[in-house]
Short mmCIF file of C-alpha atoms and ligand atoms in Angstrom, two decimals:
data_model
loop_
_atom_site.label_atom_id
_atom_site.label_comp_id
_atom_site.label_asym_id
_atom_site.label_seq_id
_atom_site.Cartn_x
_atom_site.Cartn_y
_atom_site.Cartn_z
CA MET A 1057 1.93 -16.76 15.86
CA THR A 1058 4.05 -19.18 14.05
CA GLY A 1059 4.02 -22.76 12.72
CA PRO A 1060 1.66 -25.04 10.86
CA SER A 1061 -1.08 -25.24 13.47
CA SER A 1062 -4.02 -23.86 11.42
CA PRO A 1063 -6.85 -23.26 13.93
CA LEU A 1064 -9.71 -23.74 11.43
CA PRO A 1065 -10.26 -25.91 8.17
CA PRO A 1066 -10.11 -24.35 4.76
CA ALA A 1067 -13.05 -22.77 2.91
CA SER A 1068 -14.38 -25.44 0.24
CA ALA A 1069 -16.86 -25.52 -2.55
CA GLY A 1070 -20.37 -24.96 -1.13
CA ALA A 1071 -18.87 -23.56 2.15
CA PRO A 1072 -20.10 -20.28 3.32
CA PRO A 1073 -18.02 -17.25 2.07
CA LEU A 1074 -14.88 -16.60 4.14
CA ARG A 1075 -15.50 -13.97 6.78
CA ASP A 1076 -13.36 -12.93 9.78
CA ARG A 1077 -14.80 -12.54 13.22
CA LEU A 1078 -16.11 -9.10 12.51
CA GLY A 1079 -17.73 -10.33 9.39
CA ARG A 1080 -15.28 -8.86 6.91
CA PRO A 1081 -14.42 -10.72 3.64
CA PRO A 1082 -11.01 -11.09 2.11
CA GLY A 1083 -10.08 -8.75 -0.78
CA VAL A 1084 -6.64 -7.34 -1.17
CA LEU A 1085 -3.32 -9.15 -0.72
CA ARG A 1086 -0.39 -6.94 -0.19
CA LEU A 1087 2.72 -8.84 -0.97
CA SER A 1088 6.12 -7.34 -0.06
CA LEU A 1089 8.96 -8.34 -2.38
CA THR A 1090 11.79 -6.98 -0.38
CA ALA A 1091 12.23 -4.98 2.88
CA ARG A 1092 15.03 -2.93 1.33
CA CYS A 1093 14.62 0.47 -0.06
CA ASN A 1094 16.63 2.96 -1.99
CA LEU A 1095 15.17 5.75 0.06
CA ALA A 1096 15.41 6.23 3.71
CA CYS A 1097 12.24 8.04 4.55
CA PRO A 1098 12.31 8.98 8.16
CA TYR A 1099 8.52 8.19 8.54
CA CYS A 1100 9.09 4.66 7.23
CA CYS A 1101 12.62 3.77 8.23
CA PRO A 1102 13.37 0.87 5.83
CA ASP A 1103 16.09 -1.65 6.20
CA ALA A 1104 19.35 -1.82 4.37
CA GLN A 1105 19.12 -5.74 4.23
CA ASP A 1106 16.49 -8.28 3.44
CA PRO A 1107 15.66 -10.86 6.09
CA PRO A 1108 17.02 -14.32 5.24
CA GLN A 1109 14.73 -16.78 3.44
CA LEU A 1110 12.97 -14.52 1.00
CA LEU A 1111 10.16 -16.38 -0.91
CA THR A 1112 10.96 -17.81 -4.30
CA LEU A 1113 9.02 -16.93 -7.38
CA GLU A 1114 7.30 -20.31 -7.36
CA GLU A 1115 6.32 -19.78 -3.67
CA ARG A 1116 4.87 -16.34 -4.25
CA VAL A 1117 2.86 -17.78 -7.22
CA LEU A 1118 1.40 -20.49 -5.08
CA LEU A 1119 0.75 -18.14 -2.19
CA VAL A 1120 -1.17 -15.74 -4.49
CA SER A 1121 -3.10 -18.64 -6.23
CA GLU A 1122 -4.24 -20.03 -2.78
CA ALA A 1123 -5.15 -16.36 -1.68
CA ALA A 1124 -7.07 -15.76 -4.87
CA ALA A 1125 -9.00 -19.13 -4.31
CA LEU A 1126 -10.10 -17.66 -0.83
CA GLY A 1127 -11.37 -14.41 -2.34
CA PHE A 1128 -8.39 -12.18 -2.44
CA ARG A 1129 -9.14 -10.53 -5.89
CA THR A 1130 -6.44 -7.74 -5.91
CA LEU A 1131 -2.78 -8.29 -5.39
CA ARG A 1132 -0.58 -5.26 -4.71
CA LEU A 1133 3.26 -5.61 -4.84
CA THR A 1134 5.05 -3.45 -2.44
CA GLY A 1135 8.09 -3.30 -0.32
CA GLY A 1136 10.69 -1.85 0.70
CA GLU A 1137 11.02 -0.70 -2.88
CA PRO A 1138 9.59 -3.44 -5.07
CA LEU A 1139 11.52 -2.42 -8.15
CA LEU A 1140 14.83 -3.28 -6.34
CA HIS A 1141 13.61 -6.94 -6.87
CA PRO A 1142 14.78 -8.08 -10.23
CA GLY A 1143 12.07 -10.66 -10.54
CA VAL A 1144 8.93 -8.32 -10.33
CA GLU A 1145 8.20 -8.72 -14.06
CA ALA A 1146 8.60 -12.45 -14.01
CA LEU A 1147 6.32 -12.67 -11.06
CA VAL A 1148 3.55 -10.63 -12.77
CA ALA A 1149 3.95 -12.69 -15.93
CA ALA A 1150 3.69 -15.92 -14.03
CA LEU A 1151 0.45 -14.73 -12.49
CA ARG A 1152 -1.10 -14.30 -15.87
CA PRO A 1153 -3.11 -17.68 -15.63
CA LEU A 1154 -4.77 -16.43 -12.49
CA ARG A 1155 -5.68 -13.14 -14.14
CA GLU A 1156 -7.24 -15.02 -16.93
CA ALA A 1157 -8.87 -17.71 -14.91
CA ALA A 1158 -12.77 -17.77 -14.76
CA GLY A 1159 -14.85 -17.77 -11.63
CA ALA A 1160 -13.88 -18.05 -8.06
CA THR A 1161 -10.18 -18.34 -8.50
CA ARG A 1162 -9.71 -15.25 -10.64
CA LEU A 1163 -7.31 -12.60 -9.54
CA GLU A 1164 -8.87 -9.33 -10.93
CA ALA A 1165 -6.07 -6.78 -10.63
CA ILE A 1166 -2.20 -6.59 -10.00
CA ALA A 1167 -1.10 -3.25 -8.68
CA LEU A 1168 2.35 -2.05 -7.71
CA THR A 1169 3.33 0.75 -5.28
CA THR A 1170 6.82 2.33 -6.03
CA ASN A 1171 8.90 5.36 -5.27
CA GLY A 1172 9.53 5.58 -8.98
CA LEU A 1173 13.33 5.89 -8.79
CA LEU A 1174 13.81 2.76 -10.88
CA LEU A 1175 10.81 3.11 -13.07
CA THR A 1176 12.62 3.64 -16.34
CA ALA A 1177 10.88 3.69 -19.79
CA GLU A 1178 11.92 0.13 -20.42
CA ARG A 1179 10.95 -1.18 -16.90
CA SER A 1180 7.46 0.64 -17.38
CA GLN A 1181 6.97 -1.17 -20.60
CA ARG A 1182 8.14 -4.51 -19.39
CA LEU A 1183 5.79 -4.24 -16.26
CA ARG A 1184 2.86 -3.37 -18.56
CA GLN A 1185 3.58 -6.14 -21.00
CA ALA A 1186 3.96 -8.63 -18.13
CA GLY A 1187 0.23 -7.76 -17.20
CA LEU A 1188 0.64 -5.19 -14.44
CA ASP A 1189 -2.75 -3.29 -14.23
CA ARG A 1190 -2.06 -0.30 -11.94
CA LEU A 1191 1.01 1.77 -10.76
CA THR A 1192 0.97 4.07 -7.62
CA VAL A 1193 4.06 6.37 -7.43
CA SER A 1194 5.04 7.94 -3.96
CA LEU A 1195 6.13 11.36 -4.01
CA ASP A 1196 6.09 13.81 -0.91
CA GLY A 1197 7.22 17.11 -2.29
CA THR A 1198 7.64 19.14 -5.49
CA ASP A 1199 11.00 20.71 -4.69
CA GLY A 1200 14.47 19.22 -4.07
CA ALA A 1201 14.66 20.23 -0.42
CA SER A 1202 11.31 18.55 0.44
CA VAL A 1203 12.13 15.33 -1.57
CA ALA A 1204 15.42 15.01 0.19
CA ARG A 1205 14.03 15.75 3.50
CA MET A 1206 11.13 13.22 3.16
CA GLY A 1207 13.21 10.73 1.41
CA GLY A 1208 16.14 10.83 3.87
CA LEU A 1209 18.49 11.69 1.08
CA ARG A 1210 22.03 12.78 1.86
CA GLY A 1211 23.17 15.55 -0.45
CA GLY A 1212 20.25 18.03 0.46
CA SER A 1213 18.31 19.82 -2.17
CA ALA A 1214 20.75 18.99 -5.15
CA ALA A 1215 20.22 15.24 -4.35
CA GLY A 1216 16.38 15.95 -4.01
CA ASP A 1217 16.25 17.86 -7.32
CA ARG A 1218 17.90 14.70 -9.05
CA ALA A 1219 15.44 12.31 -7.37
CA LEU A 1220 12.44 14.60 -8.31
CA ALA A 1221 13.62 14.72 -11.88
CA THR A 1222 13.74 10.89 -12.02
CA ILE A 1223 10.39 10.51 -10.54
CA LEU A 1224 8.72 13.01 -12.68
CA ALA A 1225 10.21 11.23 -15.66
CA ALA A 1226 8.92 7.91 -14.23
CA LEU A 1227 5.49 9.40 -14.33
CA ASP A 1228 5.94 10.16 -18.04
CA HIS A 1229 7.34 6.66 -18.67
CA ALA A 1230 4.31 4.98 -16.95
CA GLN A 1231 1.85 6.99 -18.87
CA SER A 1232 3.67 6.23 -22.15
CA ALA A 1233 3.69 2.50 -21.36
CA GLY A 1234 -0.06 2.62 -20.98
CA PHE A 1235 -0.69 3.20 -17.24
CA ASP A 1236 -3.58 5.64 -18.00
CA PRO A 1237 -4.26 8.04 -14.95
CA ALA A 1238 -7.77 8.72 -16.33
CA GLU A 1239 -8.46 4.96 -15.94
CA GLY A 1240 -7.01 4.97 -12.41
CA ALA A 1241 -4.07 2.93 -13.65
CA LEU A 1242 -1.46 5.70 -12.31
CA LYS A 1243 -1.80 7.50 -9.10
CA LEU A 1244 0.43 9.51 -6.82
CA ASN A 1245 0.76 8.84 -3.14
CA ALA A 1246 2.01 11.51 -0.74
CA VAL A 1247 2.52 11.13 3.10
CA ILE A 1248 1.96 14.47 4.67
CA THR A 1249 3.53 15.35 8.10
CA ARG A 1250 2.94 18.45 9.98
CA GLY A 1251 5.85 20.76 10.07
CA ARG A 1252 7.84 18.53 7.63
CA ASN A 1253 6.13 18.73 4.34
CA ASP A 1254 2.60 20.22 4.85
CA ASP A 1255 3.76 23.18 2.85
CA GLN A 1256 3.71 20.85 -0.09
CA LEU A 1257 0.09 20.13 -0.02
CA LEU A 1258 -0.80 22.87 -2.55
CA PRO A 1259 2.16 22.20 -4.85
CA LEU A 1260 1.51 18.44 -4.93
CA ALA A 1261 -2.17 19.12 -5.63
CA ALA A 1262 -1.13 21.51 -8.48
CA LEU A 1263 1.24 18.99 -9.84
CA ALA A 1264 -1.36 16.21 -9.89
CA ARG A 1265 -4.00 18.50 -11.35
CA GLN A 1266 -1.65 19.49 -14.18
CA ARG A 1267 -0.75 15.96 -15.02
CA GLY A 1268 -4.33 14.73 -14.61
CA ILE A 1269 -3.41 12.22 -12.04
CA GLU A 1270 -5.23 11.40 -8.70
CA LEU A 1271 -3.30 12.42 -5.67
CA ARG A 1272 -3.76 10.38 -2.67
CA LEU A 1273 -2.77 12.11 0.57
CA ILE A 1274 -1.96 9.87 3.47
CA GLU A 1275 -2.01 10.82 7.02
CA TYR A 1276 1.27 10.10 8.88
CA MET A 1277 0.64 6.67 10.65
CA ASP A 1278 2.27 5.17 13.75
CA VAL A 1279 3.52 2.27 11.86
CA GLY A 1280 6.48 0.36 13.23
CA ASN A 1281 8.60 1.49 16.23
CA ARG A 1282 11.46 3.45 14.62
CA ASN A 1283 9.94 6.61 13.31
CA GLY A 1284 9.22 8.41 16.38
CA TRP A 1285 5.54 9.03 15.61
CA ALA A 1286 3.75 11.64 17.76
CA PRO A 1287 0.16 12.51 17.21
CA GLU A 1288 1.07 16.25 16.81
CA GLN A 1289 2.87 15.39 13.65
CA VAL A 1290 -0.33 14.17 11.95
CA LEU A 1291 -2.12 16.59 9.66
CA PRO A 1292 -5.74 15.38 9.70
CA ALA A 1293 -7.28 14.60 6.43
CA GLN A 1294 -10.03 17.12 7.01
CA GLU A 1295 -7.34 19.83 7.26
CA MET A 1296 -5.70 18.67 4.03
CA VAL A 1297 -9.04 18.68 2.24
CA GLN A 1298 -9.86 22.17 3.57
CA ARG A 1299 -6.53 23.79 2.58
CA ILE A 1300 -6.61 22.43 -0.86
CA GLY A 1301 -10.35 23.28 -1.19
CA GLU A 1302 -9.68 26.88 -0.32
CA ARG A 1303 -7.49 27.12 -3.37
CA TRP A 1304 -9.48 24.67 -5.74
CA PRO A 1305 -12.99 24.08 -4.26
CA LEU A 1306 -13.81 20.38 -3.78
CA GLU A 1307 -16.87 18.31 -3.46
CA PRO A 1308 -17.01 14.85 -1.85
CA VAL A 1309 -17.27 11.65 -4.05
CA GLY A 1310 -17.32 9.33 -1.07
CA ARG A 1311 -15.41 6.27 -0.13
CA SER A 1312 -15.85 3.06 -1.99
CA ALA A 1313 -16.54 -0.21 0.02
CA HIS A 1314 -13.31 -1.62 1.37
CA GLY A 1315 -11.41 1.40 0.09
CA THR A 1316 -8.75 3.11 2.19
CA ALA A 1317 -9.49 6.57 0.56
CA ALA A 1318 -12.14 9.15 0.72
CA ARG A 1319 -12.43 10.66 -2.59
CA TRP A 1320 -13.00 14.36 -3.65
CA ARG A 1321 -13.68 16.10 -7.05
CA TYR A 1322 -12.44 19.46 -7.92
CA ARG A 1323 -15.43 21.66 -8.77
CA ASP A 1324 -13.57 23.28 -11.76
CA GLY A 1325 -13.16 19.76 -13.32
CA GLY A 1326 -9.42 20.02 -12.90
CA GLY A 1327 -7.29 17.07 -12.32
CA SER A 1328 -7.95 13.41 -13.18
CA GLY A 1329 -11.26 12.05 -14.46
CA GLY A 1330 -10.44 8.75 -12.66
CA PRO A 1331 -12.94 6.09 -12.04
CA GLY A 1332 -16.06 7.71 -10.63
CA GLY A 1333 -14.64 11.10 -11.34
CA SER A 1334 -12.28 11.29 -8.41
CA HIS A 1335 -9.48 13.89 -8.48
CA LEU A 1336 -8.19 13.74 -4.88
CA ALA A 1337 -8.18 11.08 -2.20
CA VAL A 1338 -7.33 11.34 1.42
CA VAL A 1339 -6.39 8.22 3.59
CA ALA A 1340 -7.34 9.09 7.08
CA SER A 1341 -6.43 6.08 9.05
CA ILE A 1342 -5.57 8.13 12.06
CA SER A 1343 -8.31 10.76 12.23
CA ALA A 1344 -11.19 8.59 10.72
CA PRO A 1345 -10.16 4.99 10.76
CA PHE A 1346 -11.75 2.41 8.38
CA CYS A 1347 -10.99 -0.87 10.05
CA GLY A 1348 -14.73 -1.64 9.79
CA ASP A 1349 -14.52 -2.91 6.31
CA CYS A 1350 -10.75 -3.56 6.07
CA ASN A 1351 -10.27 -6.46 3.55
CA ARG A 1352 -6.46 -6.55 3.46
CA LEU A 1353 -3.93 -9.18 4.20
CA ARG A 1354 -0.16 -8.48 4.18
CA VAL A 1355 2.57 -10.88 3.57
CA THR A 1356 6.20 -9.91 4.11
CA ALA A 1357 8.99 -10.86 1.67
CA ASP A 1358 9.97 -13.79 3.81
CA GLY A 1359 6.37 -15.11 3.78
CA VAL A 1360 4.91 -13.96 7.07
CA ALA A 1361 1.24 -12.95 7.01
CA TYR A 1362 -0.06 -10.11 9.05
CA SER A 1363 -3.84 -9.45 9.33
CA CYS A 1364 -3.34 -5.81 10.33
CA LEU A 1365 -0.73 -3.11 9.29
CA PHE A 1366 -0.43 -2.59 13.11
CA ALA A 1367 0.00 -6.14 14.22
CA ALA A 1368 2.85 -7.08 16.40
CA ALA A 1369 3.07 -10.66 15.17
CA GLY A 1370 2.15 -12.61 12.00
CA LEU A 1371 1.63 -16.19 10.80
CA ASP A 1372 4.90 -17.72 9.18
CA LEU A 1373 3.70 -19.34 5.99
CA LYS A 1374 7.05 -21.10 5.24
CA PRO A 1375 6.11 -24.33 6.88
CA TRP A 1376 3.50 -24.99 4.08
CA LEU A 1377 5.99 -23.76 1.31
CA ARG A 1378 9.15 -25.66 2.45
CA PRO A 1379 10.89 -28.00 2.05
CA GLY A 1380 8.06 -28.99 -0.55
CA PRO A 1381 4.88 -27.04 -1.26
CA ASP A 1382 1.52 -28.02 0.64
CA PRO A 1383 -1.15 -26.16 -1.23
CA ALA A 1384 -4.05 -27.56 0.77
CA GLY A 1385 -2.20 -26.75 4.03
CA LEU A 1386 -1.34 -23.29 2.96
CA GLY A 1387 -5.02 -22.60 1.91
CA ALA A 1388 -6.20 -23.88 5.29
CA ALA A 1389 -3.48 -21.68 7.10
CA LEU A 1390 -4.48 -18.49 5.23
CA SER A 1391 -8.23 -19.26 5.86
CA GLY A 1392 -7.81 -20.07 9.38
CA GLN A 1393 -5.87 -16.87 9.96
CA TRP A 1394 -8.49 -14.81 8.17
CA ARG A 1395 -11.39 -16.51 10.17
CA ALA A 1396 -9.65 -15.88 13.47
CA ARG A 1397 -8.95 -12.20 12.60
CA ARG A 1398 -10.52 -9.48 14.84
CA ASP A 1399 -7.84 -6.64 14.40
CA ARG A 1400 -9.25 -3.18 14.41
CA TYR A 1401 -6.20 -1.32 15.74
CA SER A 1402 -6.80 2.17 14.31
CA GLU A 1403 -10.46 2.28 15.62
CA GLU A 1404 -9.15 1.07 19.02
CA ARG A 1405 -6.37 3.87 18.92
CA GLN A 1406 -9.15 6.44 18.18
CA GLU A 1407 -11.33 4.95 21.03
CA GLN A 1408 -8.41 5.07 23.24
CA THR A 1409 -9.10 1.45 24.22
CA LEU A 1410 -5.54 0.38 23.50
CA GLU A 1411 -3.34 -0.62 26.39
CA GLY A 1412 -0.85 2.09 25.38
CA ALA A 1413 -0.91 3.28 21.75
CA GLN A 1414 2.69 2.65 21.51
CA ARG A 1415 2.55 -1.11 21.71
CA PRO A 1416 5.17 -2.75 19.34
CA HIS A 1417 4.12 -2.99 15.70
CA ALA A 1418 5.89 -4.71 12.81
CA GLU A 1419 7.94 -2.26 10.72
CA MET A 1420 6.38 -0.65 7.59
CA ALA A 1421 9.27 -1.77 5.39
CA TYR A 1422 8.30 -5.38 6.13
CA LEU A 1423 4.69 -4.87 5.67
CA GLY A 1424 4.74 -2.67 2.74
CA GLY A 1425 2.17 -0.14 3.69
N1 SAM B 37 8.70 1.88 -1.72
C1 SAM B 37 7.32 1.90 -2.17
C2 SAM B 37 6.85 3.30 -2.21
O1 SAM B 37 7.59 4.24 -1.82
O2 SAM B 37 5.69 3.64 -2.63
C3 SAM B 37 6.37 0.96 -1.60
C4 SAM B 37 6.56 0.66 -0.15
S1 SAM B 37 6.02 2.02 0.94
C5 SAM B 37 6.11 1.35 2.55
C6 SAM B 37 4.26 2.10 0.66
C7 SAM B 37 3.64 3.49 0.95
O3 SAM B 37 3.64 3.54 2.42
C8 SAM B 37 4.27 4.60 0.41
O4 SAM B 37 3.35 5.51 -0.17
C9 SAM B 37 4.77 5.39 1.75
O5 SAM B 37 4.75 6.77 1.65
C10 SAM B 37 3.86 4.95 2.77
N2 SAM B 37 4.28 5.03 4.12
C11 SAM B 37 5.45 4.56 4.70
N3 SAM B 37 5.42 4.92 5.92
C12 SAM B 37 4.38 5.59 6.20
C13 SAM B 37 3.80 6.10 7.54
N4 SAM B 37 4.53 6.12 8.57
N5 SAM B 37 2.53 6.67 7.42
C14 SAM B 37 1.87 6.72 6.33
N6 SAM B 37 2.26 6.19 5.14
C15 SAM B 37 3.51 5.59 5.10
#
């Protein structure tokens, strides 16, 4: 889907709230700042180069402000590796008026997902001062060999040890800068693949418990076309919970509306307080999909909007951004795309109603997870 032919008019004051064809409201805008990454995780397969025509800071601010006016209340900055982009802090600062706005155009939170390799003490402080609310740091193992394997690092476990030390220091820097894990402002993400790093489950849980950080365990997903995904490589969330629960007994907290993660609490009180007392979270998009209340829209670094992580095609928003901005047209394009949305890929995969589960998807590095 490309071009400025928006199928439906924009939502306006007094109009019914924006809903897609399955009745789902908008909520989270995931904005990729770059498709490039400083890791080469084999489950993600990022690019070495960005696509041409990256959006400018002004274009991103306009996009976020139109999205906020439609009901996207949370912005998550992602990539590729978003901290490779030198303008992250400037973007977060430029969005401050939207964070401070009253009423229906207000952006309630800005979050960022990073592998932590560039999260120095200074960068953490700059991000916090600019107005970043939450940080999620991705880490798939607690020893050099696992980190190197999962991060696609050349140089084996020595390279992995160095990366691990940098990422652990990044967690300290983030916390010192004010990203408080007990407030849910600092979390850890780990993708678990069977046979590749499932031996890291308990060490990762121990690390997160020791640091009081919520650990979010993500099932390996069939995103993109490059990672050679196969169902037998998926470790189902239920098994992750069972294995960790055998060591540290767990009780369910539940899944918040529109959330991706089912949350658990350690019975011994270990780990993070977190909002709602969550200590461990599992994202079961393969074994227990949650398309039914998905409220996420993804926009690539070059301004193509995808209404599903598993979509094959998106809507190019640049015609409403260039050569000059057309805010009303952009708002209409976004609301039209949302109203037309009926994606529920993960549920269809599970129901096996897909014509071939291996249909083409856009790559993870473009969509940013
Ligand atoms: N570079 C940043 C990072 O490492 O967090 C942001 C982008 S990355 C694509 C966002 C998240 O997607 C990371 O937590 C990553 O582990 C996860 N991810 C990437 N490919 C995945 C896959 N095939 N299945 C599940 N999660 C995946």
